[in-house]
PDB file of C-alpha atoms in Angstrom:
ATOM      1  CA  UNK A  23     -30.474-219.203  34.562  1.00  0.00           C
ATOM      2  CA  UNK A  24     -29.452-222.694  35.677  1.00  0.00           C
ATOM      3  CA  UNK A  25     -29.868-225.289  32.820  1.00  0.00           C
ATOM      4  CA  UNK A  26     -29.721-228.940  33.997  1.00  0.00           C
ATOM      5  CA  UNK A  27     -30.303-232.257  32.259  1.00  0.00           C
ATOM      6  CA  UNK A  28     -32.866-234.628  33.676  1.00  0.00           C
ATOM      7  CA  UNK A  29     -34.467-237.884  32.510  1.00  0.00           C
ATOM      8  CA  UNK A  30     -38.074-239.242  32.688  1.00  0.00           C
ATOM      9  CA  UNK A  31     -39.227-239.805  36.404  1.00  0.00           C
ATOM     10  CA  UNK A  32     -36.143-237.641  37.795  1.00  0.00           C
ATOM     11  CA  UNK A  33     -36.597-234.433  39.945  1.00  0.00           C
ATOM     12  CA  UNK A  34     -35.302-231.287  40.972  1.00  0.00           C
ATOM     13  CA  UNK A  35     -35.513-230.130  44.572  1.00  0.00           C
ATOM     14  CA  UNK A  36     -36.305-226.306  44.975  1.00  0.00           C
ATOM     15  CA  UNK A  37     -34.940-224.673  48.254  1.00  0.00           C
ATOM     16  CA  UNK A  38     -33.359-226.148  50.994  1.00  0.00           C
ATOM     17  CA  UNK A  39     -33.199-229.949  50.656  1.00  0.00           C
ATOM     18  CA  UNK A  40     -33.928-230.411  54.211  1.00  0.00           C
ATOM     19  CA  UNK A  41     -37.328-228.476  53.829  1.00  0.00           C
ATOM     20  CA  UNK A  42     -37.877-227.932  50.110  1.00  0.00           C
ATOM     21  CA  UNK A  43     -40.056-225.090  48.600  1.00  0.00           C
ATOM     22  CA  UNK A  44     -41.029-227.762  46.257  1.00  0.00           C
ATOM     23  CA  UNK A  45     -40.019-230.216  43.713  1.00  0.00           C
ATOM     24  CA  UNK A  46     -40.022-230.361  39.930  1.00  0.00           C
ATOM     25  CA  UNK A  47     -40.414-233.853  38.295  1.00  0.00           C
ATOM     26  CA  UNK A  48     -39.956-234.786  34.605  1.00  0.00           C
ATOM     27  CA  UNK A  49     -43.388-236.738  34.255  1.00  0.00           C
ATOM     28  CA  UNK A  50     -42.725-237.898  30.748  1.00  0.00           C
ATOM     29  CA  UNK A  51     -40.869-237.248  27.539  1.00  0.00           C
ATOM     30  CA  UNK A  52     -42.508-238.189  23.991  1.00  0.00           C
ATOM     31  CA  UNK A  53     -40.682-236.912  21.138  1.00  0.00           C
ATOM     32  CA  UNK A  54     -39.999-233.357  21.460  1.00  0.00           C
ATOM     33  CA  UNK A  55     -42.950-232.952  24.255  1.00  0.00           C
ATOM     34  CA  UNK A  56     -41.861-232.915  27.966  1.00  0.00           C
ATOM     35  CA  UNK A  57     -44.451-233.099  30.521  1.00  0.00           C
ATOM     36  CA  UNK A  58     -43.308-231.522  33.866  1.00  0.00           C
ATOM     37  CA  UNK A  59     -44.963-231.998  37.231  1.00  0.00           C
ATOM     38  CA  UNK A  60     -44.890-229.424  39.835  1.00  0.00           C
ATOM     39  CA  UNK A  61     -45.207-230.229  43.801  1.00  0.00           C
ATOM     40  CA  UNK A  62     -45.635-226.920  45.442  1.00  0.00           C
ATOM     41  CA  UNK A  63     -47.899-225.573  48.322  1.00  0.00           C
ATOM     42  CA  UNK A  64     -51.143-224.155  46.963  1.00  0.00           C
ATOM     43  CA  UNK A  65     -50.061-220.650  47.976  1.00  0.00           C
ATOM     44  CA  UNK A  66     -47.069-220.496  45.570  1.00  0.00           C
ATOM     45  CA  UNK A  67     -48.494-219.393  42.090  1.00  0.00           C
ATOM     46  CA  UNK A  68     -47.249-221.346  38.944  1.00  0.00           C
ATOM     47  CA  UNK A  69     -47.895-219.948  35.561  1.00  0.00           C
ATOM     48  CA  UNK A  70     -46.920-220.664  31.908  1.00  0.00           C
ATOM     49  CA  UNK A  71     -44.998-217.869  30.665  1.00  0.00           C
ATOM     50  CA  UNK A  72     -47.779-216.537  28.345  1.00  0.00           C
ATOM     51  CA  UNK A  73     -50.264-216.513  31.161  1.00  0.00           C
ATOM     52  CA  UNK A  74     -47.886-214.701  33.374  1.00  0.00           C
ATOM     53  CA  UNK A  75     -47.344-211.939  30.927  1.00  0.00           C
ATOM     54  CA  UNK A  76     -51.265-211.785  30.480  1.00  0.00           C
ATOM     55  CA  UNK A  77     -51.751-211.301  34.263  1.00  0.00           C
ATOM     56  CA  UNK A  78     -49.184-208.622  34.238  1.00  0.00           C
ATOM     57  CA  UNK A  79     -50.714-206.810  31.257  1.00  0.00           C
ATOM     58  CA  UNK A  80     -54.273-207.041  32.760  1.00  0.00           C
ATOM     59  CA  UNK A  81     -52.990-205.562  36.170  1.00  0.00           C
ATOM     60  CA  UNK A  82     -53.860-202.020  37.156  1.00  0.00           C
ATOM     61  CA  UNK A  83     -51.284-199.429  36.142  1.00  0.00           C
ATOM     62  CA  UNK A  84     -50.153-198.894  39.727  1.00  0.00           C
ATOM     63  CA  UNK A  85     -49.423-202.567  40.121  1.00  0.00           C
ATOM     64  CA  UNK A  86     -47.777-203.178  36.792  1.00  0.00           C
ATOM     65  CA  UNK A  87     -44.580-201.237  38.022  1.00  0.00           C
ATOM     66  CA  UNK A  88     -44.181-203.453  41.047  1.00  0.00           C
ATOM     67  CA  UNK A  89     -44.758-206.759  39.164  1.00  0.00           C
ATOM     68  CA  UNK A  90     -41.624-208.521  37.834  1.00  0.00           C
ATOM     69  CA  UNK A  91     -42.832-211.301  35.373  1.00  0.00           C
ATOM     70  CA  UNK A  92     -39.961-213.406  36.536  1.00  0.00           C
ATOM     71  CA  UNK A  93     -41.331-213.502  39.954  1.00  0.00           C
ATOM     72  CA  UNK A  94     -44.933-214.523  38.490  1.00  0.00           C
ATOM     73  CA  UNK A  95     -43.362-217.712  37.380  1.00  0.00           C
ATOM     74  CA  UNK A  96     -41.832-219.453  40.307  1.00  0.00           C
ATOM     75  CA  UNK A  97     -39.280-222.136  39.362  1.00  0.00           C
ATOM     76  CA  UNK A  98     -38.351-220.527  35.919  1.00  0.00           C
TER      77      UNK A  98
END
């Protein structure tokens, strides 16, 4: 896992900087709450961890073994 520090308005480029997969921007910081903006193509699924776990839990039994929750949350 990569952990970095960013200030409000700063960005992280995901993928090759010449042709990035997407960009994550710190939209705002208020107290302990941080708003994060994701700029990715529509075909890239982005889920909060609890939603990703629900999706995996609701998948048919033959699919659950093939789904890695870490893959359900791009940019994690």
